[in-house]
mmCIF file of C-alpha atoms and ligand atoms in Angstrom:
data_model
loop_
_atom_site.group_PDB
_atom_site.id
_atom_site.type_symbol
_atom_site.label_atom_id
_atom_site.label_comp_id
_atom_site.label_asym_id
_atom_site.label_seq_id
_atom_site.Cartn_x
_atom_site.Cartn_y
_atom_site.Cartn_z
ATOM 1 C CA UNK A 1 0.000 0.000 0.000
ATOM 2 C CA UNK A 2 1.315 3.415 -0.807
ATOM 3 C CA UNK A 3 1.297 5.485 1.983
ATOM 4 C CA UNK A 4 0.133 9.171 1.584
ATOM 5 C CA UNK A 5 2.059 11.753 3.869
ATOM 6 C CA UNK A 6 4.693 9.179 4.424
ATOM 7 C CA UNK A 7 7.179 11.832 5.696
ATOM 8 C CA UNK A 8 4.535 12.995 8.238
ATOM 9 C CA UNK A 9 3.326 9.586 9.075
ATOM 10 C CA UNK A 10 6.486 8.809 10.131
ATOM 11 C CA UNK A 11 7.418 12.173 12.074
ATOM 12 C CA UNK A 12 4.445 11.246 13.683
ATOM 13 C CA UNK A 13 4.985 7.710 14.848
ATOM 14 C CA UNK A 14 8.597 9.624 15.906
ATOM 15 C CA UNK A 15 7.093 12.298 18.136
ATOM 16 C CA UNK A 16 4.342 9.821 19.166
ATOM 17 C CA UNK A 17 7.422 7.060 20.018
ATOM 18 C CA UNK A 18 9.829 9.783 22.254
ATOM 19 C CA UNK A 19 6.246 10.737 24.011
ATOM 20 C CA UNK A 20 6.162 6.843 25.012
ATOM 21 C CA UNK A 21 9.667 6.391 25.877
ATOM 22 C CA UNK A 22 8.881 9.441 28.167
ATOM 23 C CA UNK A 23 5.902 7.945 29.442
ATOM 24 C CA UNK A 24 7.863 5.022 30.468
ATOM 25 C CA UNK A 25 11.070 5.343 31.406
ATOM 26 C CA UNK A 26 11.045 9.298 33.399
ATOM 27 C CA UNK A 27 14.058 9.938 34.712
ATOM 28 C CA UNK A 28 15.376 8.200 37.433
ATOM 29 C CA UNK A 29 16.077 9.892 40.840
ATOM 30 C CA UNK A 30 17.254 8.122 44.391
ATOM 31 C CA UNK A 31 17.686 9.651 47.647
ATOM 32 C CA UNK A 32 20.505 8.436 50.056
ATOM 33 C CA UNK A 33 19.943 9.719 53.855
ATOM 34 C CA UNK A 34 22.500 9.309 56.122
ATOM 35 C CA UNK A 35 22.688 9.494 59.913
ATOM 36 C CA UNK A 36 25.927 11.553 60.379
ATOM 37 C CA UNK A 37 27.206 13.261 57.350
ATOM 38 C CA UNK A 38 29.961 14.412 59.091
ATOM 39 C CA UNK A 39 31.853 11.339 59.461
ATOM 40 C CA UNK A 40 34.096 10.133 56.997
ATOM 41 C CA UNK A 41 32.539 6.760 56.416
ATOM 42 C CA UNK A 42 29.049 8.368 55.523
ATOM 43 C CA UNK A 43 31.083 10.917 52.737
ATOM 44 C CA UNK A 44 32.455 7.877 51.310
ATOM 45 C CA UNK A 45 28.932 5.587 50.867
ATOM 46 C CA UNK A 46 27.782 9.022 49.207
ATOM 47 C CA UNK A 47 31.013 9.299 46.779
ATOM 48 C CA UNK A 48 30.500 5.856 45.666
ATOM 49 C CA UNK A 49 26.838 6.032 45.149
ATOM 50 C CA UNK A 50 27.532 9.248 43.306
ATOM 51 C CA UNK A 51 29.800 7.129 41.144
ATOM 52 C CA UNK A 52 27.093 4.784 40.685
ATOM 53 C CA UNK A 53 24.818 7.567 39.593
ATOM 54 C CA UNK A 54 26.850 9.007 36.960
ATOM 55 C CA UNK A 55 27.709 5.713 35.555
ATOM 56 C CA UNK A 56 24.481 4.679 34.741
ATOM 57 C CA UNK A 57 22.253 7.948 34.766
ATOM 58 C CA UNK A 58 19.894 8.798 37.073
ATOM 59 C CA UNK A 59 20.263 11.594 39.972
ATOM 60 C CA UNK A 60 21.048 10.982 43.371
ATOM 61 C CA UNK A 61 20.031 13.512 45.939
ATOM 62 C CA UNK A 62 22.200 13.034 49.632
ATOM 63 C CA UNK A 63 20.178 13.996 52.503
ATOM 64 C CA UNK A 64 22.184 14.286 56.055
ATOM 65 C CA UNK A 65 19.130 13.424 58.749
ATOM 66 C CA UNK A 66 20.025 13.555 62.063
ATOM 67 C CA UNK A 67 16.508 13.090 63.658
ATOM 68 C CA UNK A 68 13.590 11.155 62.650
ATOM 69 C CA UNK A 69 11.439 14.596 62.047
ATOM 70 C CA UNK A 70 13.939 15.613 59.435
ATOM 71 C CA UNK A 71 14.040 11.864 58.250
ATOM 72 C CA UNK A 72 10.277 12.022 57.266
ATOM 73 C CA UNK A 73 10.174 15.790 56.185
ATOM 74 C CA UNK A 74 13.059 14.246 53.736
ATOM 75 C CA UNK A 75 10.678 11.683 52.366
ATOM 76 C CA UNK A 76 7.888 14.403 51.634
ATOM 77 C CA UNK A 77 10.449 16.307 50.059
ATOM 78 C CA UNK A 78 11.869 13.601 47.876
ATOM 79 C CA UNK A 79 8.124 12.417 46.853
ATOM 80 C CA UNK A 80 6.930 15.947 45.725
ATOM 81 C CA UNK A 81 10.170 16.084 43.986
ATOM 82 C CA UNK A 82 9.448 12.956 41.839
ATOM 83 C CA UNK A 83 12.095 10.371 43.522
ATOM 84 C CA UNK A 84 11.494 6.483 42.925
ATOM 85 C CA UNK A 85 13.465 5.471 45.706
ATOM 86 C CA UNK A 86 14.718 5.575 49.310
ATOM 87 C CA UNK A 87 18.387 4.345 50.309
ATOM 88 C CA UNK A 88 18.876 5.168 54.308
ATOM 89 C CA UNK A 89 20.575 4.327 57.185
ATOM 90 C CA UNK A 90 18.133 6.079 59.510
ATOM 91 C CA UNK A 91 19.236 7.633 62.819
ATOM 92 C CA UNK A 92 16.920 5.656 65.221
ATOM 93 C CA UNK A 93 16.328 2.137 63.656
ATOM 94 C CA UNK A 94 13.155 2.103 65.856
ATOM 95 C CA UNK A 95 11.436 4.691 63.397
ATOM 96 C CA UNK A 96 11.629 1.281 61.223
ATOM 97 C CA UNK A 97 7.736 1.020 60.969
ATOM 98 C CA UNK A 98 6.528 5.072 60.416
ATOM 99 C CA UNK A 99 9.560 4.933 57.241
ATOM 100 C CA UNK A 100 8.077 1.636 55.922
ATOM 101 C CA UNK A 101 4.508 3.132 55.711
ATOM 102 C CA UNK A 102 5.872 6.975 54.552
ATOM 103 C CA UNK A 103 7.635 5.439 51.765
ATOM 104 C CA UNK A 104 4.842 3.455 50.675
ATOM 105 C CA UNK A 105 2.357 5.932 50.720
ATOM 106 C CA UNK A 106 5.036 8.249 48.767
ATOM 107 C CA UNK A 107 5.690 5.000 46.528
ATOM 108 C CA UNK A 108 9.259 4.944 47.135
ATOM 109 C CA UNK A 109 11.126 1.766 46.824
ATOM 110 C CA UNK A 110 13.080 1.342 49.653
ATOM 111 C CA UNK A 111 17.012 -0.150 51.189
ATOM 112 C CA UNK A 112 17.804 0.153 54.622
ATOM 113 C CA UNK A 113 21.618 0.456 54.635
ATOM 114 C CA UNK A 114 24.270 -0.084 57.385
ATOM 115 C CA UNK A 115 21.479 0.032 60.198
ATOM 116 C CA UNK A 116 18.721 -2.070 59.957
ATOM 117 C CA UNK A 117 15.053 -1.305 61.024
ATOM 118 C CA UNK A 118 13.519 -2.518 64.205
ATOM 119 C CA UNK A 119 9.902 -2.893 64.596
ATOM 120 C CA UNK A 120 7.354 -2.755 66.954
ATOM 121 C CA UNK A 121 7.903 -5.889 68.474
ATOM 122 C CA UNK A 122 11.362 -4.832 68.843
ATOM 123 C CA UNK A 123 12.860 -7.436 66.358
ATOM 124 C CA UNK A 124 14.761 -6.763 62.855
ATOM 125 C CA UNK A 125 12.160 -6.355 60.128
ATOM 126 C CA UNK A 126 13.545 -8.620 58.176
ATOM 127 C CA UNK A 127 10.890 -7.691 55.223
ATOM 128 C CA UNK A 128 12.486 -4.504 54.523
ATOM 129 C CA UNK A 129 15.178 -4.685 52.088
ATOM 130 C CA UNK A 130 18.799 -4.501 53.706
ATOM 131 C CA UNK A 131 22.513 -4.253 52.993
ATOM 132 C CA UNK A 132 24.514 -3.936 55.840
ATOM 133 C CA UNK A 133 27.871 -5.780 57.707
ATOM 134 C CA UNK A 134 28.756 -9.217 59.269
ATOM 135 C CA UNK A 135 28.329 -7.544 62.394
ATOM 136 C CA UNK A 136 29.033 -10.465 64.410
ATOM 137 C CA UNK A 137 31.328 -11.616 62.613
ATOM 138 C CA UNK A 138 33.812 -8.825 62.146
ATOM 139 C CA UNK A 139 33.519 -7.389 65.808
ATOM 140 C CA UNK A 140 35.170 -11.226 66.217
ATOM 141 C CA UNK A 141 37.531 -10.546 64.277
ATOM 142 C CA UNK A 142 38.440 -7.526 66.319
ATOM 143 C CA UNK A 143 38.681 -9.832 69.524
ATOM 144 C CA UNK A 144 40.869 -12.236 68.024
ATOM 145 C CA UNK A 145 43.148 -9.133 66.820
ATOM 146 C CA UNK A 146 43.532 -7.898 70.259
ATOM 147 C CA UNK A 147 43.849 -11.242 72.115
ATOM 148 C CA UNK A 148 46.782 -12.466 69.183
ATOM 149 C CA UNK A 149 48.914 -8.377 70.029
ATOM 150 C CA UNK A 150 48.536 -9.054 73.391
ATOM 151 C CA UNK A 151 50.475 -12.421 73.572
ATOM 152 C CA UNK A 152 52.762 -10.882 70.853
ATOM 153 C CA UNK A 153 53.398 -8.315 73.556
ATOM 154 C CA UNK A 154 53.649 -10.854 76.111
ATOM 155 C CA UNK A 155 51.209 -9.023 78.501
ATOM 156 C CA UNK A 156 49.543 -11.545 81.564
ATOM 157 C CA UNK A 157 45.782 -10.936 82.075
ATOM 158 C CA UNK A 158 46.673 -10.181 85.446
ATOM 159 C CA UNK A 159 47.419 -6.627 84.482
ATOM 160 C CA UNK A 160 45.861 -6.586 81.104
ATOM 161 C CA UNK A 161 41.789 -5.598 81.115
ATOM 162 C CA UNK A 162 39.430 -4.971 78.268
ATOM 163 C CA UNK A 163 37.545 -1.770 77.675
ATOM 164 C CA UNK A 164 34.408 -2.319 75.655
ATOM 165 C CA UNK A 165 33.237 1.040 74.675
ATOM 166 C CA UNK A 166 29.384 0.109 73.921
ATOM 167 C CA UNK A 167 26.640 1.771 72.117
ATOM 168 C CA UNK A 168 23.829 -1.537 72.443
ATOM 169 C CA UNK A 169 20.625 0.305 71.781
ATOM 170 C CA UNK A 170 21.964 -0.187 67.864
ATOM 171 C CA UNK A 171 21.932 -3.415 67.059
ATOM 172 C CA UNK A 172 24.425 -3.688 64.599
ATOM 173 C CA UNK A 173 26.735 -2.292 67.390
ATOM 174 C CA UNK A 174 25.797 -4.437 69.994
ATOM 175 C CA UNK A 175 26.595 -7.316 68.078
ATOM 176 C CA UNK A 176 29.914 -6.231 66.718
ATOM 177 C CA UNK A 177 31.336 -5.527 70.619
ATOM 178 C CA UNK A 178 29.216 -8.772 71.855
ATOM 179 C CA UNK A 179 31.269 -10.588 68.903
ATOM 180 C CA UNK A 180 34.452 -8.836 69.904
ATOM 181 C CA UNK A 181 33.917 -9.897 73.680
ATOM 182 C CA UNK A 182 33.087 -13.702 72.923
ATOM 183 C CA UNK A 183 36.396 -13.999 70.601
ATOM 184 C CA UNK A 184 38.789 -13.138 73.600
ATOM 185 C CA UNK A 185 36.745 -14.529 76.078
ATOM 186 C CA UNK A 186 37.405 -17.543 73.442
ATOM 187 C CA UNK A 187 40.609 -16.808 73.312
ATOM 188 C CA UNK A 188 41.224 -17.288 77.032
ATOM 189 C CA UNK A 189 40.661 -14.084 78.231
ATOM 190 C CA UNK A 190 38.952 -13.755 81.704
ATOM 191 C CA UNK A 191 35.950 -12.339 82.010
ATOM 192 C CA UNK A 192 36.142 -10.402 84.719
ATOM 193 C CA UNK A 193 38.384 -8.336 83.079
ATOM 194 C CA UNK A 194 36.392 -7.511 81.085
ATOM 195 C CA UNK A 195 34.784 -3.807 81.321
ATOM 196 C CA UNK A 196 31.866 -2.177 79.478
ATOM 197 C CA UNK A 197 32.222 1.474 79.103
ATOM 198 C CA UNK A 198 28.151 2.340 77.971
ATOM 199 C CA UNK A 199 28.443 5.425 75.443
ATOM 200 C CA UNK A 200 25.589 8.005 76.104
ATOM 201 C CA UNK A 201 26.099 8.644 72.251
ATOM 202 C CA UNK A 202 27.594 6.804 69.215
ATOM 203 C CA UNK A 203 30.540 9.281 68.701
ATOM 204 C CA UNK A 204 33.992 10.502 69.883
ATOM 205 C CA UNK A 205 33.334 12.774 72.933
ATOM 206 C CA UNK A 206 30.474 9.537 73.801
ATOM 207 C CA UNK A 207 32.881 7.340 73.916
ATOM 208 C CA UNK A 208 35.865 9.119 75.394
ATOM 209 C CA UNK A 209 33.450 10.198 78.590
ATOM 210 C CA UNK A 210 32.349 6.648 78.968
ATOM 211 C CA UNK A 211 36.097 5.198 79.131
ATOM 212 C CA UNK A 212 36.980 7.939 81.557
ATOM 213 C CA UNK A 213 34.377 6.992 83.855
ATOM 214 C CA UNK A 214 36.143 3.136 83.688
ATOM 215 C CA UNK A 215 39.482 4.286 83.855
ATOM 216 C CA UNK A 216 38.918 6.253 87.303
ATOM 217 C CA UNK A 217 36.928 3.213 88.117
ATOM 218 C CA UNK A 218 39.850 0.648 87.560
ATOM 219 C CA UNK A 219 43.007 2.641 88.061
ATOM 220 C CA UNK A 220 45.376 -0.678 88.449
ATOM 221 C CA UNK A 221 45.016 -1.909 85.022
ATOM 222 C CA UNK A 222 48.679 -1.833 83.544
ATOM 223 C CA UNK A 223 47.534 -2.456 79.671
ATOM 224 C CA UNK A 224 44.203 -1.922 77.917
ATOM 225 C CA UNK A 225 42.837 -4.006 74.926
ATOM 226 C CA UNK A 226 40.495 -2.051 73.675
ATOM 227 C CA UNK A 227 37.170 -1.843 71.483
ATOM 228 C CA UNK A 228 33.999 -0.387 70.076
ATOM 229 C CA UNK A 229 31.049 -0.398 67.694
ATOM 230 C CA UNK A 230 33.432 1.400 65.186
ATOM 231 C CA UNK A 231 36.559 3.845 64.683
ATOM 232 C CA UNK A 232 35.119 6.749 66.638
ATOM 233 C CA UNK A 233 34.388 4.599 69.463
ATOM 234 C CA UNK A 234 38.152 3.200 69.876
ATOM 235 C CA UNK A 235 39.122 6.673 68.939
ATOM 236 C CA UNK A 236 37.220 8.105 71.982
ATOM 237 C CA UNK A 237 38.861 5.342 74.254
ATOM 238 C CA UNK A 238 42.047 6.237 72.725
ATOM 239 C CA UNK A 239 42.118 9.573 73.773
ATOM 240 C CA UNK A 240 40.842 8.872 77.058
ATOM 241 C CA UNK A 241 43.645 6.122 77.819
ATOM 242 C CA UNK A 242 46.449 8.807 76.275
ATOM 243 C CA UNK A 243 44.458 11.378 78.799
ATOM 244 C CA UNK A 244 46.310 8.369 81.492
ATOM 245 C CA UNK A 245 49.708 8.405 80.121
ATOM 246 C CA UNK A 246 48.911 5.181 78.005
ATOM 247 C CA UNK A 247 50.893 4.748 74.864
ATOM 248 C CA UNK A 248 51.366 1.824 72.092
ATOM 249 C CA UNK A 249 53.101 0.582 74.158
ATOM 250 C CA UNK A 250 50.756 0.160 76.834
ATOM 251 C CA UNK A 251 47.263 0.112 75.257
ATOM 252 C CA UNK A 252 45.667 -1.512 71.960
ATOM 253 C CA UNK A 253 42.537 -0.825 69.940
ATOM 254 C CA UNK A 254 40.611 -2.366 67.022
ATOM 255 C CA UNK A 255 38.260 0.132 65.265
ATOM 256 C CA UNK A 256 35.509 -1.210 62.751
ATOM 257 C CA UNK A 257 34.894 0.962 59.500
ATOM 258 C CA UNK A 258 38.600 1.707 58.465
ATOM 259 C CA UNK A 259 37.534 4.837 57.080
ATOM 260 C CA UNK A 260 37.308 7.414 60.153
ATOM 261 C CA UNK A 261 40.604 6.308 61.361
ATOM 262 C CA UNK A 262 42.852 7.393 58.434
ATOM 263 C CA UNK A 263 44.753 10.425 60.189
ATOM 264 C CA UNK A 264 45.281 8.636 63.168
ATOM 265 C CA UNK A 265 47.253 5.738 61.155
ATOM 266 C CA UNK A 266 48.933 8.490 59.370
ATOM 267 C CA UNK A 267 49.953 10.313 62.529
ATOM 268 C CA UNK A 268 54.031 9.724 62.689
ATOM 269 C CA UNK A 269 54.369 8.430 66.356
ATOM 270 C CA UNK A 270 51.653 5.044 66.231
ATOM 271 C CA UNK A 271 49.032 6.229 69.280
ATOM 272 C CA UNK A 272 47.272 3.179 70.824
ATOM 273 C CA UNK A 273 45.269 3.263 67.860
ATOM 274 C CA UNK A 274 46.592 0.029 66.455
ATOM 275 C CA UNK A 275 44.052 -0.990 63.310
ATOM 276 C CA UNK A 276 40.905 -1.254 61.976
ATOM 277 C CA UNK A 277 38.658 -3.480 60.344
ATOM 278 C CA UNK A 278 37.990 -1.955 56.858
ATOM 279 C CA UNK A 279 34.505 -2.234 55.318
ATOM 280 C CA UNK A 280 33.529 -1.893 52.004
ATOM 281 C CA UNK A 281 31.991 1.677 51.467
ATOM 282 C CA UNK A 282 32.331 0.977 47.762
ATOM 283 C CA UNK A 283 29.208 -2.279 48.211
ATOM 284 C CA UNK A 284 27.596 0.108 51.278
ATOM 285 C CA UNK A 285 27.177 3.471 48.519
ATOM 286 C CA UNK A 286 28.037 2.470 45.041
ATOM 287 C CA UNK A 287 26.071 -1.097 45.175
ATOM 288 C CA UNK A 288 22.968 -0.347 47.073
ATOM 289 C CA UNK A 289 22.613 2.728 44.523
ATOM 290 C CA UNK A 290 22.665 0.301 41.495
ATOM 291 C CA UNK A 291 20.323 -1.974 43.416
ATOM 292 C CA UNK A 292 18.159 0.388 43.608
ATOM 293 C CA UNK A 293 18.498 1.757 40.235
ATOM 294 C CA UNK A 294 17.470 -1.631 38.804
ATOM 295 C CA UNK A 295 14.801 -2.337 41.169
ATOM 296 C CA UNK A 296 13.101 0.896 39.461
ATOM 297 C CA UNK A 297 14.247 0.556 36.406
ATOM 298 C CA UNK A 298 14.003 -3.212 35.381
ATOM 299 C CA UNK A 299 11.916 -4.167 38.165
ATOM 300 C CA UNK A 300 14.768 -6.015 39.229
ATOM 301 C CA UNK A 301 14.373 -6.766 43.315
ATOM 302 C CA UNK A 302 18.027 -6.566 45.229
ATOM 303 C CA UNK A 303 18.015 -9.746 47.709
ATOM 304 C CA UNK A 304 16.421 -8.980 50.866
ATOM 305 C CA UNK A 305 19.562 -9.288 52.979
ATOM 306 C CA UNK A 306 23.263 -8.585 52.260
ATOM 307 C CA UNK A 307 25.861 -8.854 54.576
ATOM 308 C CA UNK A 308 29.466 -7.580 53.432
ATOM 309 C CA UNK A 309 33.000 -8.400 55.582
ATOM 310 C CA UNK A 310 35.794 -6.419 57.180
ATOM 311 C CA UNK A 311 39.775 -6.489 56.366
ATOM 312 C CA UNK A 312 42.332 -5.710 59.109
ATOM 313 C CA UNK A 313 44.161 -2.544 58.529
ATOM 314 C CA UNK A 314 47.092 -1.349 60.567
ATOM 315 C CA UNK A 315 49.847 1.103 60.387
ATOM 316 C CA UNK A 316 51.769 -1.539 57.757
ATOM 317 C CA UNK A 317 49.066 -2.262 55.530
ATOM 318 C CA UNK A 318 46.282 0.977 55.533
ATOM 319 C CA UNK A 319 48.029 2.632 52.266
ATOM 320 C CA UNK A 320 48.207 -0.025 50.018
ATOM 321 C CA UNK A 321 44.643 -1.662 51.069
ATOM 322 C CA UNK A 322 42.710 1.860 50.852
ATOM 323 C CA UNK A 323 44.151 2.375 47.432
ATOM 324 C CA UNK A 324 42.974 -1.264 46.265
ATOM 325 C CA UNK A 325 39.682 -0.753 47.611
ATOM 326 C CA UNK A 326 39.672 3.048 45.743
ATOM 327 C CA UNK A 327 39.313 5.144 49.476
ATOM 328 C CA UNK A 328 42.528 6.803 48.317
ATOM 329 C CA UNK A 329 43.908 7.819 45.452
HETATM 330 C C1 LIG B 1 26.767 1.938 61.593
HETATM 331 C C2 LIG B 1 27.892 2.749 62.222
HETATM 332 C C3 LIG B 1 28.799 3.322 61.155
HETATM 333 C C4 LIG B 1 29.267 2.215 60.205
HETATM 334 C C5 LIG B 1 28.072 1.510 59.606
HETATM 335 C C6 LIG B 1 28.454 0.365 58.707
HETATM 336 O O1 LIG B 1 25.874 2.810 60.967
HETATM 337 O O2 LIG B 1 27.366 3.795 62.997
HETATM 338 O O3 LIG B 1 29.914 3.959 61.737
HETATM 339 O O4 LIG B 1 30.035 1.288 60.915
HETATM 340 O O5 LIG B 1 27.233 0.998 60.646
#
């Protein structure tokens, strides 16, 4: 058949395909709240996800929330600004359920990262999507660190104690210092010398008030073994020991993130501070980003648990391992 107006016949069927493709594929936009956008480790999930974003296209818009009225303002916000979906790692995991049914009701797609939710009957909701560490697992791996430097050192637990700095209303951090205690007490180490130093808050000045309050509480102790939820924790203790005229060559500590602890591994004279176990910001920002990307664009659902692992870093090794794993150039 000979098709009159063929040249606007098909400028039609061109305008009327781009008006489909519009229709459905809009653009694709994904928030990423964070807890504490100050700390380093939080920067780094963002820089990865914003790697993510311009490698395959769609916007990412970084929200810092530091209380659960600016987390749920932040959903409004994203909604009314056209967003798909919701990566967060919220700063009170109990706000689990009012996020669940805000997202919905803004149809956002969401990924719990780092900290997972907690519901009203106080257990994990393990129905919301979630990518977050071996918590467990790598907090034992901080135990076994510190029991394995203090033989190396050849200190008795006689005059050797452990400071726990503790943050247990997170669950995440509970179970990395819970993990860290069972690997020395596995290791031999007595338990009652074993100290929890309870951190009012999950930060530096938290955790260096808590470990003061121990350290005037057990003034004998000759060496420390110490550790925390994560860097800032240790780093906190740190300071408090040093505070005490403890050195590295009378104190040890394990952080967990490997990113917060950079300058003090870098400082020239080693402080306490002896390593770290390094997560993987690159899965934590630049994987739960494309997750998320293909859940909304390919309708393409990430697994509804991931659990990533920690490498020991020290003073020998931080360089080289922060360059493989692209945290430094
Ligand atoms: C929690 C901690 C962070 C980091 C993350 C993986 O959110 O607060 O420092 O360790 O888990």
């Amino acid at each position: 058949m000979k098709l009159p107006f063929a040249p606007l016949a098909r400028l039609t069927s061109a305008l009327l395909f781009t008006a489909v493709t519009a229709l459905a594929a809009p653009a694709i936009k994904i928030g990423f709240l964070v807890k504490a956008p100050e700390e380093p480790w939080f920067q780094l999930e963002w820089k990865f996800a914003d790697q993510a974003a311009k490698e395959l296209g769609f916007t990412l818009v970084k929200i810092g929330a530091t209380d659960g009225e600016k987390v749920l303002s932040a959903i409004d916000n994203l909604a009314a600004g056209g967003a798909q979906g919701l990566i967060i790692c919220t700063p009170d995991t109990t706000l689990g359920p009012g996020i669940v049914a805000k997202a919905r009701s803004a149809g956002l797609k969401l990924l719990a990262v780092d900290d997972q939710f907690i519901g009203a009957n106080k257990q994990p909701m393990t129905k919301v999507h979630y990518l977050g560490i071996s918590a467990g697992k790598i907090g034992e791996d901080v135990g076994k660190t510190l029991a394995a430097e203090m033989k190396k050192r050849g200190w008795t637990p006689a005059d050797t104690a452990v400071c726990a700095a503790t943050f247990d209303e997170l669950a995440t951090a509970k179970a990395r210092t819970d993990g860290a205690i069972a690997a020395l007490k596995a290791a031999g180490f007595p338990e009652n010398r074993i100290f929890k130093a309870p951190q009012r808050t999950a930060d530096i000045p938290g955790s260096f008030d808590a470990t003061n309050v121990l350290l005037t509480q057990q003034p004998n102790v000759k060496h420390w073994l110490v550790c925390a939820n994560n860097d800032n924790g240790v780093l906190g203790a740190v300071r408090a020991l040093e505070g005490r005229g403890f050195t590295a060559a009378t104190a040890v500590g394990v952080g967990i993130n490997g990113t917060d602890c950079i300058t003090e591994l870098e400082k020239a004279k080693p402080t306490p501070f002896f390593g770290s176990m390094l997560l993987s910001a690159k899965s934590h920002g630049y994987e739960t980003a494309k997750m998320m990307f293909h859940w909304i664009k390919d309708g393409k659902e990430p697994a509804l648990d991931t659990r990533t692992v920690g490498v020991l870093i020290t003073r020998e090794n931080f360089r080289q391992v922060l360059k493989e794993q692209g945290v430094r150039d």
